Coordinates of C-alpha atoms in Angstrom, one line a residue:
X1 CA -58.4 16.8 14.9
X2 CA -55.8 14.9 13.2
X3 CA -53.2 18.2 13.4
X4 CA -50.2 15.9 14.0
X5 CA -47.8 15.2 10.9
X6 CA -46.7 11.7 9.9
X7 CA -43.6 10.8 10.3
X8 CA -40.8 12.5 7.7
X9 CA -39.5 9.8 5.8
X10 CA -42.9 8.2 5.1
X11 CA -44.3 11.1 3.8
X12 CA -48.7 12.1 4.3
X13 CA -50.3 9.1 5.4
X14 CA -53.3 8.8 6.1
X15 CA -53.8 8.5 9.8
X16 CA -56.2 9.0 13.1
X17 CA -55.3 10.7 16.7
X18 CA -56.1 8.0 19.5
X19 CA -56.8 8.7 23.8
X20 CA -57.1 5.9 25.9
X21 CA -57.2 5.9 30.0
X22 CA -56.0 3.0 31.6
X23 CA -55.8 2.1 34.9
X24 CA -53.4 -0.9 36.6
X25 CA -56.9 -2.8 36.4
X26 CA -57.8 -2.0 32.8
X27 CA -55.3 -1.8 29.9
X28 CA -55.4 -0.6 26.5
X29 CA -55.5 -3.0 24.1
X30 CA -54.9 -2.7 20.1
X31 CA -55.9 -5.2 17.8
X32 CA -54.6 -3.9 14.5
X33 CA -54.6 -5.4 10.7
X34 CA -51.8 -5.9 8.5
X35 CA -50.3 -2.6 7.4
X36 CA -51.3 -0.3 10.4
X37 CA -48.8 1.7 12.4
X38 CA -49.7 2.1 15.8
X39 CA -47.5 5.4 17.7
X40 CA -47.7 6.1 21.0
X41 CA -46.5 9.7 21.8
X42 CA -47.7 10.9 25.1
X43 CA -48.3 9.1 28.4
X44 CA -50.0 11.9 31.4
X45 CA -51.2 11.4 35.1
X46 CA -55.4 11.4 34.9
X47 CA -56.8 14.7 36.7
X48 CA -57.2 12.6 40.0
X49 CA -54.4 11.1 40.0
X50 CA -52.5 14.3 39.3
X51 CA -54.3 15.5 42.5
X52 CA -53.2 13.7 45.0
X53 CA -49.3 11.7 45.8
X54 CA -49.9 9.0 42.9
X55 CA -47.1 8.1 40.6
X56 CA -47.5 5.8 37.6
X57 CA -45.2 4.3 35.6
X58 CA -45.9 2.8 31.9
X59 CA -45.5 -0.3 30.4
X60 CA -46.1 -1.9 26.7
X61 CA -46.3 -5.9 25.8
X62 CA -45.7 -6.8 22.1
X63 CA -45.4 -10.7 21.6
X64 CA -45.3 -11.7 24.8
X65 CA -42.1 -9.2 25.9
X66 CA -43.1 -6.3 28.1
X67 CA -41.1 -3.6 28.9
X68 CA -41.4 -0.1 30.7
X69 CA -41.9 2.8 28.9
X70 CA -41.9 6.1 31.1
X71 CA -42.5 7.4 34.6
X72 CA -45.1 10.4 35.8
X73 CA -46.2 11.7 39.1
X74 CA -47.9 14.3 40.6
X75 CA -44.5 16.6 40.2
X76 CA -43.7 15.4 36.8
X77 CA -47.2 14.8 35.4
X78 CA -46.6 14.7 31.8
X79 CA -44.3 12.4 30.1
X80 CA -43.5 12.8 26.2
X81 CA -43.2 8.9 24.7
X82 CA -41.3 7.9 21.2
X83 CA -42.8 4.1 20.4
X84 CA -44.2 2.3 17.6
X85 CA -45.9 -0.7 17.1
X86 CA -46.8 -3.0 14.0
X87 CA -47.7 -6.1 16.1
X88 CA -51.0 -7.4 15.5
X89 CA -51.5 -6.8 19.6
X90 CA -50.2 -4.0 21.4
X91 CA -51.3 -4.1 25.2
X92 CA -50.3 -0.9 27.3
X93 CA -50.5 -1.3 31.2
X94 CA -49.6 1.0 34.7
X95 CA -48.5 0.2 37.9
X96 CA -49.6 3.0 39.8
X97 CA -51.8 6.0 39.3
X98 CA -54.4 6.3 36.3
X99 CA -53.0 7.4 33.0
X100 CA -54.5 9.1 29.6
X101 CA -52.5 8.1 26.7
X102 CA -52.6 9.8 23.5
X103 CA -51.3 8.7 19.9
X104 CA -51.7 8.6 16.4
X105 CA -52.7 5.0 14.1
X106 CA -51.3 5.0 10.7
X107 CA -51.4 3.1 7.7
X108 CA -47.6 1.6 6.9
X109 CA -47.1 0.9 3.4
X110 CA -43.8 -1.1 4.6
X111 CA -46.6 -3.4 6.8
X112 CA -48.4 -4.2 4.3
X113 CA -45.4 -5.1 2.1
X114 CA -44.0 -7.3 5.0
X115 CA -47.4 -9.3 5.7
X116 CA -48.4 -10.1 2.2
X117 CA -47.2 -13.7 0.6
X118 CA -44.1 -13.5 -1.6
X119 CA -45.3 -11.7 -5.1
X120 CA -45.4 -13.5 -7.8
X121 CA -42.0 -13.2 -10.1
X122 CA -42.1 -10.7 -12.6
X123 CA -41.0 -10.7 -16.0
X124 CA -37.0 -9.7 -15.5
X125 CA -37.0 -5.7 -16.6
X126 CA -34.5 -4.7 -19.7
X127 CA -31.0 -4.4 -18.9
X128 CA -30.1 -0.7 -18.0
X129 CA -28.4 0.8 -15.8
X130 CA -28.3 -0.6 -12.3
X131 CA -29.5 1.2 -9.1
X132 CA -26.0 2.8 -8.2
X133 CA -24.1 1.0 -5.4
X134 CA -25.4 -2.4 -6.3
X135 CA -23.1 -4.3 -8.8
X136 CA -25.4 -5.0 -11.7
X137 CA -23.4 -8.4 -12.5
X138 CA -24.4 -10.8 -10.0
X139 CA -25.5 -14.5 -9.3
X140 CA -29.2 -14.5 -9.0
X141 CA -30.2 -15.2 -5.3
X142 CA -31.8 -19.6 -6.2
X143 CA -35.2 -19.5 -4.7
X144 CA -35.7 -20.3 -0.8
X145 CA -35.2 -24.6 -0.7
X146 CA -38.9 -25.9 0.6
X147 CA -39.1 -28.8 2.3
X148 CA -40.5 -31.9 0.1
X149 CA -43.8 -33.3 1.0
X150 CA -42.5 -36.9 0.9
X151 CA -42.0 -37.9 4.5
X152 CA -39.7 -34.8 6.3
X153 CA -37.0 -35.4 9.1
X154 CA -39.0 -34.9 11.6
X155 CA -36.0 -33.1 14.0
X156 CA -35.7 -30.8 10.6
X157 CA -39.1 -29.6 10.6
X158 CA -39.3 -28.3 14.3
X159 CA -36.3 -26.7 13.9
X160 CA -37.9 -24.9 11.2
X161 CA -41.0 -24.3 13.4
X162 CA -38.4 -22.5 16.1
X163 CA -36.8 -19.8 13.7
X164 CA -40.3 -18.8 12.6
X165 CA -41.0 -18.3 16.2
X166 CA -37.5 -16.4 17.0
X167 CA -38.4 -13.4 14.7
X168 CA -37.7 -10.0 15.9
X169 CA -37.8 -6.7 14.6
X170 CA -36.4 -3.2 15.5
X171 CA -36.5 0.5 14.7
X172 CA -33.0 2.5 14.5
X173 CA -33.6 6.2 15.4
X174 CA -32.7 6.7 11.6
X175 CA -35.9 5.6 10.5
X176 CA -34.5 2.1 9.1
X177 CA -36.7 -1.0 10.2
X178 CA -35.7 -4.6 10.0
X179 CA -37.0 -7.5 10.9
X180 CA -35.1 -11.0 11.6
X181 CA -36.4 -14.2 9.6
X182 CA -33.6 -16.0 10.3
X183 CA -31.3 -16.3 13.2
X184 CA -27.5 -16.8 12.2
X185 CA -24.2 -18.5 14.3
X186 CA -21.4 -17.5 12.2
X187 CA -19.1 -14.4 12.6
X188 CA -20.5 -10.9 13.2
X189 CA -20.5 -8.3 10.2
X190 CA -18.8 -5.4 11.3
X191 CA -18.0 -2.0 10.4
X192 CA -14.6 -1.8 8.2
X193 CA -15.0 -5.3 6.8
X194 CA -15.6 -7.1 4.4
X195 CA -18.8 -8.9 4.0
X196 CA -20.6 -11.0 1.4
X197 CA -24.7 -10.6 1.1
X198 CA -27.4 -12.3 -0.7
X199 CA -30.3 -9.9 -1.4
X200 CA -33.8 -9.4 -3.0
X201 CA -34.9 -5.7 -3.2
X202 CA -38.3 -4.9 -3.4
X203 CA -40.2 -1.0 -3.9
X204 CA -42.0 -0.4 -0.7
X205 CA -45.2 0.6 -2.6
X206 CA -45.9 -2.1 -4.7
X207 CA -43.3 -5.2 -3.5
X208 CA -42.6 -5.2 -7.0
X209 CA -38.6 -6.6 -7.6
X210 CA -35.8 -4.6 -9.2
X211 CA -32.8 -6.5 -8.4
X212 CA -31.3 -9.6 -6.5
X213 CA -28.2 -11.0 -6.3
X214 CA -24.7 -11.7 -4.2
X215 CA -22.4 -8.6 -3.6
X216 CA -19.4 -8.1 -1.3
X217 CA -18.5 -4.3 0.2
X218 CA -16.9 -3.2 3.1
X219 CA -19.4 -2.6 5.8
X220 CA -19.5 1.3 7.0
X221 CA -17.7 2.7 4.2
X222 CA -20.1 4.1 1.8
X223 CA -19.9 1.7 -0.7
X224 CA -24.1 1.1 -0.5
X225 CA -26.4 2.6 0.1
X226 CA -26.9 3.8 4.2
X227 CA -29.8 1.5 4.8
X228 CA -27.2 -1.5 3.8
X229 CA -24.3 0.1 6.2
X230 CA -26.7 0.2 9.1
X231 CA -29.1 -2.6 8.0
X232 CA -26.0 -5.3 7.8
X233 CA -23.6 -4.3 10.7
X234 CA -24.4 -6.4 13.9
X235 CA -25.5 -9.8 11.4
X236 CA -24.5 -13.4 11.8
X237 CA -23.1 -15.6 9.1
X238 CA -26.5 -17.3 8.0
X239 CA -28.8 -14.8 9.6
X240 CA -31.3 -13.7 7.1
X241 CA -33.3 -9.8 7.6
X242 CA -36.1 -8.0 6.2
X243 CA -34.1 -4.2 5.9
X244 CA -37.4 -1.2 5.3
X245 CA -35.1 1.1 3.7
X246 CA -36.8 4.6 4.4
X247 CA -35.9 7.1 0.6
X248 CA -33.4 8.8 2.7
X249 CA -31.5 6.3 3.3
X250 CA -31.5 4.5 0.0
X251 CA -31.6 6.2 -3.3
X252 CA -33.5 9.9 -2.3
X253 CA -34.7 12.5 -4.3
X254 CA -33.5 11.8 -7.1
X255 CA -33.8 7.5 -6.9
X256 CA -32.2 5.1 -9.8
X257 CA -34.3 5.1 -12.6
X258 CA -35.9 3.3 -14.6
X259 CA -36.1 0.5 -11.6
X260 CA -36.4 2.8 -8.3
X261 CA -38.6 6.3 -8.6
X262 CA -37.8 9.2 -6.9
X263 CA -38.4 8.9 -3.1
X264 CA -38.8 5.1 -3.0
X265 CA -39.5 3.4 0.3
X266 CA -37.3 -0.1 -0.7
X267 CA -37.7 -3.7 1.3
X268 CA -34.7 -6.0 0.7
X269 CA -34.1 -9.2 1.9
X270 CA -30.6 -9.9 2.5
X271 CA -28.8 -13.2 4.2
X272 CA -25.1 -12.8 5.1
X273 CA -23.0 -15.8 3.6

């Protein structure tokens, strides 16, 4: 029975109810495509467990990083879990008693967006009005520089090969996702200051573009929209992130037409200068 509701911002998507038992000799383990959301939302004691004086306690591995997740036991059976997942492999694990887990799998337009090459460039729209917040007259964001073929510095290239590796990404409890492409070393953007930003933004949906460009704003003070405020603060000069703007926290109900619809998921890539 898939009774449970998606998650708000993303509006109905279609999606399945999982259970899984694991034990601390067999884990659960998800092997999911490109643009699946795996959520994990309850973690209970098995009935034998529950039984007798067993405890368990929870744990999840995403590339290679494992962490725990909850605690139950034969006074506290039931344990009610917030995570989500859009790794390609999600491995849950116990130390303990037996568990039943229980969760819903998704399918994330945002994922989809992220894991699909770079679209192909579009035919720039008409002028008209800009989406509000973002100053219509900017410098157009040069294309990414790609190392030439003819004979590479070596050193270059597997320093290259190392920030691919170093990606992270990270829910906020607002609902905004982002995902780091590119580390940075430079001063921190915080709240109150002034920052400069190249970006590229993108409609969730169908990762087609409706603007790019450099702007400067004072972080934390309303001058973007709230996916900016909170996608930008804690950035290092040079670091580059993947912001999944939920509607709510970009341009809402009523969106910035002609470019953004009402309710528009939005993916920008921005790099702090």
């Amino acid at each position: 029975d898939d009774s449970a509701r998606s998650t708000r911002w993303l509006g109905p998507m279609p999606q399945k109810v999982w259970q899984k038992h694991i034990s601390s000799k067999q884990p659960a383990i998800f092997r999911a495509e490109h643009g699946l959301r795996l959520e994990l939302r309850s973690c209970s004691l098995s009935e034998d467990s529950a039984r007798s004086t067993a405890s368990s306690r929870l744990y999840v591995t995403v590339d290679g990083q494992r962490r725990a997740l909850g605690f139950v036991s034969s006074t506290q059976p039931f344990c009610p879990v917030r995570f989500t997942s859009l790794s390609l492999e999600t491995t849950f694990s116990c130390e303990g008693g037996d568990l039943l887990l229980s969760g819903l799998v998704m399918d994330d337009p945002f994922a989809a967006v992220m894991s699909s090459a770079a679209p192909k460039a579009s035919p720039s729209p008409a002028k008209s009005s800009s989406p509000p917040k973002l100053s219509p007259k900017v410098t157009p964001k040069a294309s990414p520089k790609v190392a030439p073929k003819a004979a590479p510095k070596t050193k270059e290239v597997k320093k290259d090969q190392k920030a691919d590796k170093a990606v992270t990404q990270r829910t906020l409890p607002s609902g905004l996702r982002y995902e780091v492409l590119q580390r940075g070393s430079g001063p921190q953007a915080m709240s109150g200051k002034k920052v400069k930003v190249r970006y590229e933004g993108r409609l969730g949906s169908t990762g087609g573009r409706f603007d790019k460009g450099v702007i400067e704003f004072r972080l934390g003070m309303g001058e973007v929209i709230e996916g900016w405020d909170q996608g930008v603060k804690g950035m290092l000069r040079g670091e580059r992130r993947r912001l999944l703007v939920p509607a709510k926290l970009g341009y809402g109900r009523r969106g910035a037409p002609p470019a953004i619809p009402p309710n528009a998921n939005l993916v920008f890539e921005v790099e702090l200068m």
